[in-house]
Short mmCIF file of C-alpha atoms in Angstrom, two decimals:
data_model
loop_
_atom_site.label_atom_id
_atom_site.label_comp_id
_atom_site.label_asym_id
_atom_site.label_seq_id
_atom_site.Cartn_x
_atom_site.Cartn_y
_atom_site.Cartn_z
CA MET S 125 103.41 80.42 111.11
CA LEU S 126 102.98 82.65 108.08
CA ASP S 127 103.76 81.17 104.69
CA HIS S 128 104.51 84.36 102.75
CA PRO S 129 103.67 83.76 99.07
CA GLY S 130 105.82 86.65 97.80
CA ASP S 131 105.79 90.39 97.24
CA ASP S 132 102.82 90.23 94.87
CA PHE S 133 100.66 89.44 97.91
CA SER S 134 102.23 91.98 100.28
CA TYR S 135 99.53 94.62 99.84
CA ASP S 136 96.74 92.18 100.68
CA ILE S 137 98.69 90.83 103.65
CA PHE S 138 99.22 94.41 104.87
CA SER S 139 95.49 95.14 104.56
CA GLN S 140 94.54 91.92 106.35
CA ALA S 141 97.01 92.61 109.18
CA GLY S 142 95.48 96.07 109.66
CA MET S 143 91.95 94.63 109.70
CA ALA S 144 93.01 92.04 112.30
CA ILE S 145 94.48 94.75 114.54
CA ARG S 146 91.33 96.84 114.11
CA GLU S 147 89.24 93.88 115.33
CA LEU S 148 91.48 93.43 118.38
CA PHE S 149 91.41 97.14 119.27
CA PRO S 150 88.04 98.59 118.21
CA GLY S 151 88.08 102.37 118.00
CA ALA S 152 91.88 102.60 117.87
CA ARG S 153 93.50 104.77 115.21
CA LEU S 154 95.79 102.80 112.91
CA ILE S 155 98.78 104.61 111.45
CA ALA S 156 100.80 102.64 108.89
CA ALA S 157 104.50 103.45 108.85
CA GLY S 158 107.39 102.33 106.71
CA MET S 159 111.02 103.34 106.32
CA SER S 160 113.24 102.96 103.27
CA LEU S 161 112.08 99.77 101.49
CA GLY S 162 108.92 99.78 103.63
CA ALA S 163 108.18 103.35 102.52
CA TYR S 164 108.85 102.31 98.91
CA MET S 165 106.10 99.68 99.15
CA LEU S 166 103.87 101.96 101.25
CA THR S 167 103.91 104.58 98.48
CA THR S 168 102.16 102.20 96.10
CA TYR S 169 99.82 101.05 98.88
CA ILE S 170 98.79 104.66 99.59
CA ASN S 171 98.28 105.55 95.92
CA GLU S 172 96.74 102.33 94.60
CA VAL S 173 95.38 100.11 97.39
CA ASP S 174 94.20 102.44 100.16
CA PRO S 175 91.43 104.08 98.10
CA ILE S 176 89.84 100.61 97.86
CA ALA S 177 90.88 98.88 101.11
CA GLN S 178 90.43 101.88 103.47
CA VAL S 179 92.03 100.10 106.42
CA TYR S 180 94.38 102.68 107.93
CA ASP S 181 93.65 106.11 109.45
CA GLY S 182 96.92 107.67 108.30
CA PHE S 183 100.33 106.93 106.86
CA LEU S 184 103.91 107.78 107.84
CA PRO S 185 106.41 106.86 105.10
CA HIS S 186 110.00 107.80 105.98
CA CYS S 187 113.17 108.00 103.83
CA ARG S 188 111.52 106.93 100.57
CA ILE S 189 113.64 106.08 97.59
CA GLY S 190 112.78 107.71 94.28
CA ILE S 191 110.70 104.97 92.70
CA ALA S 192 107.59 103.04 93.67
CA PRO S 193 106.70 99.52 92.57
CA ALA S 194 103.97 99.01 90.01
CA LEU S 195 100.82 97.41 91.36
CA VAL S 196 100.33 95.62 88.05
CA PRO S 197 103.57 93.84 87.07
CA SER S 198 103.18 94.67 83.38
CA ARG S 199 103.01 98.38 84.17
CA ARG S 200 106.28 100.23 84.52
CA PRO S 201 107.00 101.55 88.02
CA ALA S 202 106.62 105.26 88.63
CA THR S 203 109.97 107.02 88.79
CA ALA S 204 111.26 110.07 90.57
CA GLY S 205 111.58 113.47 89.03
CA LEU S 206 114.87 114.62 87.56
CA ASP S 207 115.65 116.43 90.80
CA GLY S 208 115.53 113.15 92.74
CA THR S 209 112.24 113.83 94.52
CA PRO S 210 110.29 110.68 95.34
CA VAL S 211 107.18 109.56 93.48
CA PRO S 212 104.38 111.89 94.57
CA PHE S 213 101.32 110.77 96.46
CA HIS S 214 97.89 111.41 94.95
CA ALA S 215 96.86 115.03 95.39
CA ASP S 216 93.78 114.04 97.40
CA PRO S 217 94.69 111.15 99.72
CA ARG S 218 91.81 109.60 101.64
CA VAL S 219 93.57 110.03 105.01
CA PRO S 220 96.53 112.14 106.23
CA VAL S 221 99.97 111.25 104.86
CA LEU S 222 103.04 112.62 106.65
CA ALA S 223 106.09 111.85 104.52
CA LEU S 224 109.47 112.40 106.13
CA VAL S 225 112.32 112.85 103.68
CA ARG S 226 116.00 112.69 104.49
CA ARG S 227 117.89 115.21 102.42
CA PRO S 228 121.55 114.61 101.61
CA MET S 229 123.97 116.81 103.50
#
């Protein structure tokens, strides 16, 4: 049973889960995916945690909302542009990032 200590630990839990899967399936490619709230959290993971953790071989965030949570609670979260575009990813991500965006009709 997992005793989840809260969202502040979610990035470390996500990294550890990926490392555990990598141990079970050596040589497999790990693609991290998240939709909506998952993509919201994944945005910060890609920009802030992945450059250090380097666990996943690619990312697939889908239907992101405009903001991304701050990694450091005292820092304000990044917000979307005035046109409603989501928070951008770093210009030079370590691995491929395929972001799917749902546009309003």
